[in-house]
Each structure stands twice: as structure tokens, then as C-alpha cells.
Coordinates of C-alpha atoms and ligand atoms in Angstrom, one line a residue:
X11 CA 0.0 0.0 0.0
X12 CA 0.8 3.4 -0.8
X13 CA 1.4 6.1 1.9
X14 CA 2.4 9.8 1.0
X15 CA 0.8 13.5 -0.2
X16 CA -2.8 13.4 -1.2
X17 CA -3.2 17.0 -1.4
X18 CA -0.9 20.0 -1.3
X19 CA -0.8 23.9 -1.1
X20 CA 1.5 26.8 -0.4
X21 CA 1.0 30.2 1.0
X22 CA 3.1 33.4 1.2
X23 CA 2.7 36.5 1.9
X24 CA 0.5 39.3 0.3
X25 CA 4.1 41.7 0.0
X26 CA 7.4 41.2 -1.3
X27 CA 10.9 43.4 -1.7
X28 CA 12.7 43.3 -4.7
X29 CA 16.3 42.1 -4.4
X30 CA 17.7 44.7 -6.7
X31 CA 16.4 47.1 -4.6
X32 CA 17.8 46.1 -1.4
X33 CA 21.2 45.7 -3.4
X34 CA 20.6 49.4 -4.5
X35 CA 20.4 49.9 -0.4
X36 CA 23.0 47.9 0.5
X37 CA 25.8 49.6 -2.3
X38 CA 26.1 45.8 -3.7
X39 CA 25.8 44.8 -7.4
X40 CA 22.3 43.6 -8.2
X41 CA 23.7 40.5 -9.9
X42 CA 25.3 39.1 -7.3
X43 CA 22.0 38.6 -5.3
X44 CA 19.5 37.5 -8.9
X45 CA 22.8 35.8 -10.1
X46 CA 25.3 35.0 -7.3
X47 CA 22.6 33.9 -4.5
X48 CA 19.9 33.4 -7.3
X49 CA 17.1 35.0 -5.4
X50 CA 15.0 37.7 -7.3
X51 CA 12.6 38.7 -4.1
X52 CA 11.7 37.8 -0.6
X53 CA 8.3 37.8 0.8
X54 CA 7.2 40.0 4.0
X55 CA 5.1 39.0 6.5
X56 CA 2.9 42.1 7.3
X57 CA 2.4 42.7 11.3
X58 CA -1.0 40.6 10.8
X59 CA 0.8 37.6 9.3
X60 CA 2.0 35.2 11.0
X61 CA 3.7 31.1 11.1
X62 CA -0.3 30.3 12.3
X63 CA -1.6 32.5 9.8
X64 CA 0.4 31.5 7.2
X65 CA -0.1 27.8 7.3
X66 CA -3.7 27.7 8.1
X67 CA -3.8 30.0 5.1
X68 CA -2.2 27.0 3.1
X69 CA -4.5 24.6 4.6
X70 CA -7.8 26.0 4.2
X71 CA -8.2 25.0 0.4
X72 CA -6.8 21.4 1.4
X73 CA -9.4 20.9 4.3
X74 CA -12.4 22.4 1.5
X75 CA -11.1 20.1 -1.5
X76 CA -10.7 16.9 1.6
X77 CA -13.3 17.5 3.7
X78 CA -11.7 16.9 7.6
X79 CA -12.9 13.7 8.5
X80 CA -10.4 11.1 9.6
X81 CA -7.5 13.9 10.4
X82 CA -5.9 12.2 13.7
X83 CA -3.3 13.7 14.2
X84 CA -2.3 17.9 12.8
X85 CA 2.1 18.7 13.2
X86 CA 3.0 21.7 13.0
X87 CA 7.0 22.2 12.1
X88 CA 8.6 25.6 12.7
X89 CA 11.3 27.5 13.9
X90 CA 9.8 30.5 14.4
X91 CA 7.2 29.8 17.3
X92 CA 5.4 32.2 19.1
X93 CA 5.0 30.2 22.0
X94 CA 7.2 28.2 24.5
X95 CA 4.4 26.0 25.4
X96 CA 1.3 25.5 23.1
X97 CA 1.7 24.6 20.2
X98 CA 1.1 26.2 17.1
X99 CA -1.0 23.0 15.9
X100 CA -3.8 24.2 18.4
X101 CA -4.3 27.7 17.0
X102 CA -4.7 26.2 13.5
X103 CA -6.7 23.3 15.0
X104 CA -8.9 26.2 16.3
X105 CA -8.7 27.7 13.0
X106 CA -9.6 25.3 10.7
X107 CA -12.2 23.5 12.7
X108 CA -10.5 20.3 12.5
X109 CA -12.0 17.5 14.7
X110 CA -11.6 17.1 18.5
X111 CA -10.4 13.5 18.1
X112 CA -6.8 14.9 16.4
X113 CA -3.5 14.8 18.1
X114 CA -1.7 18.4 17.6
X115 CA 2.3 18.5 18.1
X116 CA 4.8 21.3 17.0
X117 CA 8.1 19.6 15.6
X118 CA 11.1 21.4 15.6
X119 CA 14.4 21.0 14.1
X120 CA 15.5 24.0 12.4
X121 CA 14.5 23.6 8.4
X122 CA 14.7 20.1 8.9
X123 CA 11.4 20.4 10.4
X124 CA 9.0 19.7 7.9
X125 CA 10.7 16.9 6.6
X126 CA 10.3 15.2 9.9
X127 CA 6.7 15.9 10.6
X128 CA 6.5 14.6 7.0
X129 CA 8.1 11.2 8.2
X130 CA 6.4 11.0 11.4
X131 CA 2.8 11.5 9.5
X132 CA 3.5 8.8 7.0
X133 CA 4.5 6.4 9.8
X134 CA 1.3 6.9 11.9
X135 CA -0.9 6.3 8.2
X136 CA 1.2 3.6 7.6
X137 CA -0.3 2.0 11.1
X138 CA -3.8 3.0 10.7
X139 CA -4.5 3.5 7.3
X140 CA -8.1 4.8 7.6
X141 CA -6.6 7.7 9.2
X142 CA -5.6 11.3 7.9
X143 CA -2.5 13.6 9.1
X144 CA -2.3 17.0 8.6
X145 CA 1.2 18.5 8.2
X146 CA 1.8 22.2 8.5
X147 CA 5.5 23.9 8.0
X148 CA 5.4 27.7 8.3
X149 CA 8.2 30.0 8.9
X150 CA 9.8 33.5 8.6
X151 CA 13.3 33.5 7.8
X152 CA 14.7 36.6 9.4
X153 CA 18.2 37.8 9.7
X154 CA 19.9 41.4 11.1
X155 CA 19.3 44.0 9.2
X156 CA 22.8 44.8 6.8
X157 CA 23.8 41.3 7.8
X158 CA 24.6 38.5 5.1
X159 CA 21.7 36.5 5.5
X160 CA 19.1 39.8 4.7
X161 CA 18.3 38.7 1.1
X162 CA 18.2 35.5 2.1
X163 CA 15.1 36.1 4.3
X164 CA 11.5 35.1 2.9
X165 CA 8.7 33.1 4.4
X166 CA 6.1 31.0 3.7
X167 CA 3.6 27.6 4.6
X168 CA 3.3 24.5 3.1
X169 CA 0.1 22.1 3.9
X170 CA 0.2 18.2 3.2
X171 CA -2.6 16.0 3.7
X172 CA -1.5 12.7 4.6
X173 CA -2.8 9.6 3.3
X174 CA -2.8 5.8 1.9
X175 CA -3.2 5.8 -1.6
X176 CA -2.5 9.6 -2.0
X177 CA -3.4 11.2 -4.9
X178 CA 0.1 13.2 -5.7
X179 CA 3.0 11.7 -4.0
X180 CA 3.5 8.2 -3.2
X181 CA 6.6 8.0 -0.9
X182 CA 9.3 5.6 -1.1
X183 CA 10.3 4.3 2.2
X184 CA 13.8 4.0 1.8
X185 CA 15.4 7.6 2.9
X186 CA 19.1 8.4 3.9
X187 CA 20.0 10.8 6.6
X188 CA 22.9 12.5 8.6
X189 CA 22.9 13.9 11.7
X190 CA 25.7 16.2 13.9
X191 CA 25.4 18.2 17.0
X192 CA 27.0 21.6 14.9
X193 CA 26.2 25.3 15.5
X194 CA 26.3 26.9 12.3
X195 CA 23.0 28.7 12.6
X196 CA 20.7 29.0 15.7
X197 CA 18.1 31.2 17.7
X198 CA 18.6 31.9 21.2
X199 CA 15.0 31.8 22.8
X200 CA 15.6 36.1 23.3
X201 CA 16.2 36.6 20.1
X202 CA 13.9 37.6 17.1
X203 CA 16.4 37.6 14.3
X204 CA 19.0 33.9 13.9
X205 CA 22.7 33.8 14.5
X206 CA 24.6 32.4 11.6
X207 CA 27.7 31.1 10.4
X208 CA 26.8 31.4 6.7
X209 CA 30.5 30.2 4.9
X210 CA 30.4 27.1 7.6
X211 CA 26.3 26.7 7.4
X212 CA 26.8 26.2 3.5
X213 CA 29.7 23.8 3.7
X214 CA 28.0 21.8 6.0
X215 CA 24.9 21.6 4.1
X216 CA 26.3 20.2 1.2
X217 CA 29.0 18.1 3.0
X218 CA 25.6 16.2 4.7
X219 CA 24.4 16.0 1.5
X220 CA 26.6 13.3 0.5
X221 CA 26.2 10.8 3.6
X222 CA 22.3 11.3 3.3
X223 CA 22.6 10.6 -0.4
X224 CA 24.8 7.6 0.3
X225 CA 22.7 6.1 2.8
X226 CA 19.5 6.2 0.2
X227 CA 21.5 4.8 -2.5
X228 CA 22.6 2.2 -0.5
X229 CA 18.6 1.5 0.7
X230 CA 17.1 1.7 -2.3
X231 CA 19.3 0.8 -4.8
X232 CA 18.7 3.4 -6.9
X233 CA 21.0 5.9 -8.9
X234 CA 20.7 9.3 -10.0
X235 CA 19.3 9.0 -13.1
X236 CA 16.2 6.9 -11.3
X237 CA 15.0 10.8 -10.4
X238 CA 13.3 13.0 -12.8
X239 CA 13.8 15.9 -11.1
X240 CA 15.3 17.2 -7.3
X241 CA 14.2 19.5 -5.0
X242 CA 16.6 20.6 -2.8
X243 CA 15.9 22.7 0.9
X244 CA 16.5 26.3 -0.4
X245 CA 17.8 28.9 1.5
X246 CA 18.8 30.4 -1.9
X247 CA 18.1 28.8 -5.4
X248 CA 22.1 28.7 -5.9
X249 CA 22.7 25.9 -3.6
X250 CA 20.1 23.8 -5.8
X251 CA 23.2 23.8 -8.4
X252 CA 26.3 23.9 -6.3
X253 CA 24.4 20.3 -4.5
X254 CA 24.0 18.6 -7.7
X255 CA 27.6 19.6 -8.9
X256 CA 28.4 17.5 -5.7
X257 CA 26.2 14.9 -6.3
X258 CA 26.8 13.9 -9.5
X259 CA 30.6 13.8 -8.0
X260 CA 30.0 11.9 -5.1
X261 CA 27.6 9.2 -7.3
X262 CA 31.1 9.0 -10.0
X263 CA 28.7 10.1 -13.0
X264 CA 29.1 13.3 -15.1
X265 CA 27.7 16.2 -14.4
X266 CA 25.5 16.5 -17.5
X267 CA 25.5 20.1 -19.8
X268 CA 23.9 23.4 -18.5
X269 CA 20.5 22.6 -20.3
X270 CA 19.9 19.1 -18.9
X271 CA 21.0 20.4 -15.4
X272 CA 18.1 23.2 -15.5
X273 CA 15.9 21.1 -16.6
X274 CA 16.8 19.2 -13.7
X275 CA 16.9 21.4 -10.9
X276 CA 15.2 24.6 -12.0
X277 CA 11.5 24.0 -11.8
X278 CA 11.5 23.2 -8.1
X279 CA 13.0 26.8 -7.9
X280 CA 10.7 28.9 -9.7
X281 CA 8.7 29.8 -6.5
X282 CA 12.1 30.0 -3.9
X283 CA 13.5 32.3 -6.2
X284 CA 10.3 34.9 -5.6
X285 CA 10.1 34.0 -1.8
X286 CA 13.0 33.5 -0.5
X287 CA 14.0 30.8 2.4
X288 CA 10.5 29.3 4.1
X289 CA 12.8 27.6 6.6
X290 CA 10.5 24.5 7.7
X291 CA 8.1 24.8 4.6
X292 CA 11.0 25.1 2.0
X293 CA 11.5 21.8 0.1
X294 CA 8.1 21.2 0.0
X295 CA 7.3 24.8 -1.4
X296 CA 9.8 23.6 -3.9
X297 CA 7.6 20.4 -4.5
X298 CA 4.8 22.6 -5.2
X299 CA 6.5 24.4 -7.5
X300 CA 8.2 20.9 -9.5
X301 CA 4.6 20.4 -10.2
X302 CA 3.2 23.4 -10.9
X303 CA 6.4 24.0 -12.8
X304 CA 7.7 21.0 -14.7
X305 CA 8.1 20.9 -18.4
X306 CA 6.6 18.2 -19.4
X307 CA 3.5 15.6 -17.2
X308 CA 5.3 13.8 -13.9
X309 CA 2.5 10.9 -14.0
X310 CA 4.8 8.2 -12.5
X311 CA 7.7 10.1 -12.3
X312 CA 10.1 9.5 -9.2
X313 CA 11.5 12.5 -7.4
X314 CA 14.6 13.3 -5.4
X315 CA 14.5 15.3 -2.5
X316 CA 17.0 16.8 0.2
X317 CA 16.3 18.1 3.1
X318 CA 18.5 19.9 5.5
X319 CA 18.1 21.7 8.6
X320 CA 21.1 23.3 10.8
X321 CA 22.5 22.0 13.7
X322 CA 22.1 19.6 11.6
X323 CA 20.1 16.7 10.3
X324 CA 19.8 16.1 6.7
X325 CA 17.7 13.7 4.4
X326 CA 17.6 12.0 1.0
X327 CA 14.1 10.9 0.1
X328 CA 12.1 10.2 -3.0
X329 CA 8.7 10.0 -4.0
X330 CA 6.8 9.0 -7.1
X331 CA 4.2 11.3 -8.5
X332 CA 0.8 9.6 -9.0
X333 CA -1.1 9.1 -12.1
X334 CA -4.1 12.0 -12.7
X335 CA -1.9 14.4 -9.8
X336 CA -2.8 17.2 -12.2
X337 CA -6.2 17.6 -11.2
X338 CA -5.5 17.8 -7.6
X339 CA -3.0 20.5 -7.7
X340 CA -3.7 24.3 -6.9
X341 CA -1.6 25.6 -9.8
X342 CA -3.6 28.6 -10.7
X343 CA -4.2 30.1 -6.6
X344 CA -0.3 29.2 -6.4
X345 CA 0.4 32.0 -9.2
X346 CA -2.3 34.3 -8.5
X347 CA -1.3 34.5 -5.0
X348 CA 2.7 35.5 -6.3
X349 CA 1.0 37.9 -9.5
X350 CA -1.1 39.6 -7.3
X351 CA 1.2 40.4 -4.4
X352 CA 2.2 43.9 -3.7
X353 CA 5.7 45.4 -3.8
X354 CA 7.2 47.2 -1.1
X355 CA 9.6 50.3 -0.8
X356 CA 12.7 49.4 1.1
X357 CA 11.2 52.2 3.3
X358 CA 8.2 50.3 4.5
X359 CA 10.0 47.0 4.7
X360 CA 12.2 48.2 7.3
X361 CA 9.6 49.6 8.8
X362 CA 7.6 46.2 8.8
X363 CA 11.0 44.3 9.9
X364 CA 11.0 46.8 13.2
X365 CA 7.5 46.8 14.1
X366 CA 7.4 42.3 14.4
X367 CA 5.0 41.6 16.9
X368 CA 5.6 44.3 19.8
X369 CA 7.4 41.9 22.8
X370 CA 5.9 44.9 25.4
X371 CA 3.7 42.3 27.2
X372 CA 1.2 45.1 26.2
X373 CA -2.2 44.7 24.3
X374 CA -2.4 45.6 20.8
X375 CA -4.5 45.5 18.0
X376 CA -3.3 45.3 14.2
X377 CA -4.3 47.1 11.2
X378 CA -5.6 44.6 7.9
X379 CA -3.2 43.9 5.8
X380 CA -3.8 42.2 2.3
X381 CA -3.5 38.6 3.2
X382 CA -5.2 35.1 3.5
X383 CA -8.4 34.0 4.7
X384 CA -6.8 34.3 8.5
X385 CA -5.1 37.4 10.2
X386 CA -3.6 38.1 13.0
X387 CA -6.3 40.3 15.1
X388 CA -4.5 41.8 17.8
X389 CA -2.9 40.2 21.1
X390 CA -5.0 41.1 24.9
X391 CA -4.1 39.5 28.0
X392 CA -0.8 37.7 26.6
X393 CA -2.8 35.9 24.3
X394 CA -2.8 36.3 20.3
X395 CA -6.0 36.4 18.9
X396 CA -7.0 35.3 15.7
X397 CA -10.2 35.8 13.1
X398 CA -11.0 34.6 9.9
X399 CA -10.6 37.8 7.1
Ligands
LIG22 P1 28.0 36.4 1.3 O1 29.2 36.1 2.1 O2 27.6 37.8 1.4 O3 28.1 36.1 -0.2 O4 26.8 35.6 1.8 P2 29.4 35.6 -1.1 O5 30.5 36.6 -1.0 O6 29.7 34.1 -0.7 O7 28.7 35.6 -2.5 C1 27.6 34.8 -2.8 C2 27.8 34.3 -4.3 O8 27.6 35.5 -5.1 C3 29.2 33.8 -4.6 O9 29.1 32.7 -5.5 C4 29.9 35.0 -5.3 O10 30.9 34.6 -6.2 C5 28.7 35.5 -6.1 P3 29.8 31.3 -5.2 O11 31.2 31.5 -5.1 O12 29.2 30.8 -3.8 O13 29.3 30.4 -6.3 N1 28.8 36.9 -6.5 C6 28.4 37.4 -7.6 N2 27.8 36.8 -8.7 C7 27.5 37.6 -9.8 N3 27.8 38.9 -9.9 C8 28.4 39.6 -8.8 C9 28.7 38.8 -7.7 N4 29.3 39.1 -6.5 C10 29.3 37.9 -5.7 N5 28.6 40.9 -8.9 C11 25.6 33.5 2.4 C12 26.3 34.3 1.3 C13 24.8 32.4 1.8 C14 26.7 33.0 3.3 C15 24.7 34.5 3.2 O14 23.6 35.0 2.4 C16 24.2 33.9 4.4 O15 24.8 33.8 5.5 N6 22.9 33.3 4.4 C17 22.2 32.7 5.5 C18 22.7 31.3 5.8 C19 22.4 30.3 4.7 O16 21.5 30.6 3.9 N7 23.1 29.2 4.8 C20 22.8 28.1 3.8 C21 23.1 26.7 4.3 S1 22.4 26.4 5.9 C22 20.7 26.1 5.6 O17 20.3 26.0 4.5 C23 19.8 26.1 6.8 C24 19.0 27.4 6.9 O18 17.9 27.4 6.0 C25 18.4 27.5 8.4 C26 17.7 26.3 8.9 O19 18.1 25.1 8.8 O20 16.8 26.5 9.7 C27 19.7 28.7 6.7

């Protein structure tokens, strides 16, 4: 029996700043952010957006094309929580309406996040079958204003229904990982905004690429030429190439010419490159955008994915795209949402990166935004309260 993604969607936010325009800001060339980095924009949370927000905005079409009954069990992965105890699980839970009888965890593990809730989901349908998860990955990627990490903020949700005999992604079982107790990027609880290594957080990523690859070659058997396309965890769309470059190394095959390697990599990018890093949600917004985004139909296609989050854990899975997955994508709301999103002046993005969420203790109440079906009301009493648009 088949286990994997019956139904997916991705959110982001309403507002975006243009890479060439923080370059302008920052007295770098352009090109080395759209080229170098290969990010074109990063979206902007405004102050009534946030990780709950965000991914119950992804969920919503899910739960209307699914329906909710049978959901067990709802993870929530994220590294940018907004609270030490409850999980974010509940608010969506809340939220969406989602049925009493439904186990709600927050996972956390960096951008490794999702990836994990992912696994854990598939396990629990692979015990009960006749049962549902709901996985949600939301994050916003912040770093210091000035800093090298700023265009390589962004933020985003993915939501992935769960299921036997899903509809879009059957998943393979065999997956390789890595894991080492490292600190090349981190958030201490007082902080808004990560710490990062970024030279040693890159080499690390792509040297735990090659154990994690190893390990699922050795499972499965399989070689890289089994995959029809890969969709790497993207903190920046350059890494997408500079992994493959190593992979095709480590697996003793040539890397093949600059066509065949797009075709490869680049439509699992296409969104990344307009978002920027979703943290938890990213190599599944890159799934999204692989089928949204490939050339030609996937219909029994297998995938190759890598997933990495610091501190570090990092996986090699595959999946193989179902037969029919077409008609139970959300291509079109997937481009509406990024062709109707609204550009910001590097004046009001700093201004939105200063306000956050006021950490007073005090009550506040936030303006609309433009935005999903959910906002971010206000918070009273310590609490954050939520309301449907
Ligand atoms: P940097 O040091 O400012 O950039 O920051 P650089 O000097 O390395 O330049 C970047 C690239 O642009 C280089 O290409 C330059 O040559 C090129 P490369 O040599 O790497 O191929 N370049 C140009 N290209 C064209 N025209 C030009 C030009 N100028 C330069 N004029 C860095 C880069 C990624 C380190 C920084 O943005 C950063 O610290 N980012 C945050 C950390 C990060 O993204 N790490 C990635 C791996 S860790 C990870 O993925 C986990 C993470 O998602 C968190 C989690 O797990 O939760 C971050």
C-alpha cells in the first residue's frame, strides 16, 4: 500500500521586496544577489501575518477540496514559534475546525522540520491507514538588518494531507539521513532575528548531503538517473546547483550540460526564487513548485529530495508522482497568489521588519493587511488572537 501526499498547497505573503532594490540599499551589485545567490525577491510577513496564519492560510483550500474527517493527528513544524508551550498545531486546529479526536504537536528541528513531521505522519498512516495527518510547516526567515543573510530572508507555509493511496506523491520508504550536533545557525530563545555562520552553514549543508545521499542509494538501490527531477531545501536557489555539482561527483557520474542540469533542478526553484527561504516549509514549497512548474506531465515520475536543517540533520528521500496528480493541484491560486502580491519600498520594509510583533507584554491591536483567509487580530491578556478575514 501506498502512503504519501494526497493533497498539497503553499501560502506566502501578500508583500514582497525586490532584491535589486535592497542591493541598491546595501551599495552591492544587483547581480550578485539574482545571479550570485539566485534570489530575485523575498516575501514580507505584514504585522498581521504570522507562522499560524500563514499555514492555516495553506491549509484551508486542502481541508475544503478533503473535507476533515479522519485527520488524527495535525504537526506543525517551525522554527519561528510564538510560543514556548502550546503549540502552534492548536491555534490552527482552532482555526480550521479540525475535529476534536486529532493529536496536535509542534516539531522542531531547524529547516529540517518539515521533513520530519512529514516522516512522522507517513508512519502513523502507515499503522492505521483509515486515518488522515495534517502536516503544516510555516516559517519566517529573518536575519539582522545589513547582515549576510538579509536577502536571504523570505517566508512561507506548506500544507500536506497525509494519506494511503494519495493522490500526488506516493513516498518511497527507503530515505538516507545524517545527523551532527554543529552550530552553524541557531536562535537563542531572546532573540527575534537567527545567528549564523553562513560560509560554515553552507559547507556543512552540502557536505551532509553526501552521507544522506549515500545512505539512500545504498537502501534503495537506486541511482541518479532513477530521479526526474530534485528539489533541494532552499535557503537560496544557488545551492540547488552547487548540490547537484556534488552529487553527480560523489555518485562517480558526469555532471551533464547546462540545459539538462536546469531542466533538472530549475523547476522546483521557480517559487524559492520569488520567496526566498521558508525555513520548515521550503523543500516542500519547492515540491509545489516541481509540479506546478515541470516541463513536461510527472505521472509516475520518481522525485529526489533533500532536506537539510542546521544544527544539523539532513535527508535524501524520493517519491513518485501519481497518475491524474494534475487535477488535484492548486496551480492557478499558487500564481495568482505571487502575481497579485504587492511590492514594497525598502522604506516600509524596514519599517515592517522593526514593528514584528511588539514583545511589550502590552495589548495591541493590528491594522488589515492584504493577506489570506486568516489574520492576525491583535494580542490582549498575553494571548494572540486570531479571526478569519
Ligand atoms: P556572502 O558572504 O555575502 O556572499 O553571503 P558571497 O560573497 O559568498 O557571494 C555569494 C555568491 O555570489 C558567490 O558565489 C559569489 O561569487 C557571487 P559562489 O562563489 O558561492 O558560487 N557573487 C556574484 N555573482 C555575480 N555577480 C556579482 C557577484 N558578487 C558575488 N557581482 C551567504 C552568502 C549564503 C553565506 C549568506 O547569504 C548567508 O549567510 N545566508 C544565511 C545562511 C544560509 O543561507 N546558509 C545556507 C546553508 S544552511 C541552511 O540551509 C539552513 C537554513 O535554511 C536554516 C535552517 O536550517 O533553519 C539557513
Amino acid at each position: 500500500m501506498n502512503i504519501g501526499i494526497d493533497l498539497i498547497s503553499f501560502h506566502t505573503p501578500a508583500y514582497y521586496l525586490d532584491l535589486r532594490v535592497l542591493a541598491e540599499r546595501r551599495g552591492v551589485d544587483p547581480d550578485k544577489f539574482v545571479i550570485g545567490v539566485g534570489q530575485e525577491q523575498m516575501a514580507i510577513p505584514p504585522p498581521d501575518q504570522d507562522i499560524v496564519t500563514l499555514a492555516a492560510n495553506a491549509a484551508l483550500p486542502v481541508l475544503e477540496e478533503a473535507g476533515r474527517d479522519g485527520i488524527e493527528l495535525l504537526l506543525f513544524a517551525t522554527e519561528s514559534g510564538i510560543d514556548q508551550s502550546k503549540a502552534a498545531a492548536l491555534f490552527c486546529h482552532g482555526l480550521l475546525g479540525l475535529p476534536p479526536t486529532c493529536r496536535c504537536a509542534e516539531v522542531k528541528e531547524a529547516c529540517y522540520g518539515g521533513t520530519a513531521a512529514l516522516r512522522m505522519a507517513a508512519a502513523m498512516v502507515a499503522a492505521r491507514p483509515h486515518t488522515k495527518a495534517l502536516v503544516l510547516a510555516a516559517d519566517v526567515a529573518r536575519y539582522d538588518l545589513g547582515s549576510s543573510g538579509e536577502p536571504t530572508q523570505g517566508a512561507g507555509a506548506v500544507a500536506m494531507l497525509v494519506t494511503a493511496n494519495p493522490r500526488v506523491l506516493a513516498l518511497d520508504p527507503e530515505t538516507g539521513f545524517h545527523a551532527e550536533d554543529i552550530m552553524d545557525f541557531w536562535r537563542p530563545n531572546y532573540r527575534a532575528e537567527a545567528f549564523v555562520d553562513g560560509k560554515y552553514s553552507t559547507k556543512m549543508y552540502l557536505t551532509t548531503l553526501i552521507p544522506a545521499w549515500q545512505a539512500y542509494a545504498a537502501a534503495s538501490g537506486r541511482t541518479l538517473a532513477d530521479h526526474a527531477h530534485l528539489a533541494f531545501h532552499m535557503p537560496f536557489t544557488k545551492i540547488a546547483w552547487k548540490s547537484y555539482t556534488r552529487l553527480c561527483r560523489a555518485a562517480g557520474v558526469p555532471e551533464p550540460d547546462e540545459e539538462e542540469t536546469a531542466r533538472i533542478l530549475r523547476p522546483a526553484t521557480v517559487y524559492n526564487r520569488r520567496t526566498g527561504n521558508s525555513y520548515s516549509a521550503c523543500v516542500h514549497e519547492g515540491l509545489c513548485s516541481l509540479l506546478d512548474n515541470a516541463p513536461a506531465p510527472l505521472d509516475g515520475r520518481r522525485l529526489g529530495f533533500f532536506s537539510y536543517g542546521s544544527g544539523c540533520v539532513a535527508e535524501f528521500y524520493s517519491g513518485v508522482v501519481q497518475p491524474g496528480y494534475r487535477g488535484h493541484l492548486f496551480t492557478d491560486r499558487h500564481r495568482a497568489m505571487l502575481e497579485t502580491r504587492t511590492e514594497l519600498t525598502y522604506r516600509q520594509y524596514e519599517d515592517i521588519f522593526n514593528y514584528g510583533v511588539p514583545q511589550d507584554g502590552g495589548d495591541h491591536v493590528f491594522a488589515p493587511y492584504r493577506g489570506g483567509p486568516f489574520r492576525l487580530a491583535g494580542v490582549k491578556d498575553h494571548k494572540r488572537r486570531y479571526e478569519p478575514r
